[in-house]
Phi, psi and omega in degrees: 000321180297319180296317180297317180293327177291319178296316179297317179298318178295320178296317178298316179298317179298318179295317179297317178298317179300315181296320178299316181290344178268351180284129179303325182300326177295310183291331179293335175288325180278333180235073181290162177227087175271156178061032185306308184301319182288323176300312181298316180299311182289327175297315179296315179303323185255013178056047179243157174283123179303327178295325177293315179299314179299320180295317179298316179297315180302311184287321182290314189226357186055037178064026174266109183295337184259016182293141175224128180273171178293345177259015177070022171287142190231149170079191186303314184260011174050065179265133174283143185307317181295318177297314180299321179296318178300315181294316180299316179296322179294337177269359180084014180279150175275147177253118179241184182296339180264007187305312183299325178290330179296338180293347176271353175282118185307314183293318180293318180297317178294321177302309181290319182295319179291323177296319180294316178298318178297319177300315180296324177296321177294312182300323183255035171051045179061021176273103184299319181301315180291318180298318179291322177297320178293322178299321183277311187261342182107143181299323181296315179297316180298314179303321178298316179297318181290314181295322180276002180058032175287323179224141181274358175085013182253155174302315185304322184253028181296344177294346177284343182298127185287341178269115178304322181299318181288320175303310180297319181303312180300316178296319180294317180295317180299315180295314181296321179299317179298319179296312181297320180296324182283321186279326186239134180270118182252055181267000000 
C-alpha cells in the first residue's frame, strides 16, 4: 500500500510539474519581452518578424542594454561599432564622439540592429539562415563558406557551419523565435 501511494504521489507531482511548464507565465520569465513597442515598430519599418527581432535580442544580449562582447559588440543587438557606423551613415545619421556610447541606448541600438538585419536579408536573398549566420559571424566569413561550399546555406544543413558558435546561434535564434511567436501576439 505504501508503494502504491508513493507511485500515485509521484504521478500527481509529475502532472503538476508538466502543467507548470505549460503555463505561459513560466515561459515569459525565461523569454522576457522588454521594449516591445519599439521592437514591433522597428520590425514593421524594416519588414521583419517581431518575434525574430526579439529572438535575436534574447540570444545576443538576453535583453541587457549594457552588454559588451569580447569583440566589442555593444547593446541589445550586439552591434560592433564599425558595423553600427555604416548602418547609421546609411540612415543619414551623424557620427559624433559619443557614437559608441549611443549603442547602449535601447531604441537606437534596435533601430540600427533591425536595419542591419533587414539589409542582410536583402543581401542574402531573404534566406534567414544565411542572414543570421552573417549577423553572427560576419558577411565576409559567410560568403567564404558559401563560395567554398563548406555550407550550403540552409537551415537543414546548418551543422556544416565550421564555427560552433554560429551553428549554435542559428539553433538558439530559431528556438527563441518560436517561443516569442507563441508567447506574445504580434498582430
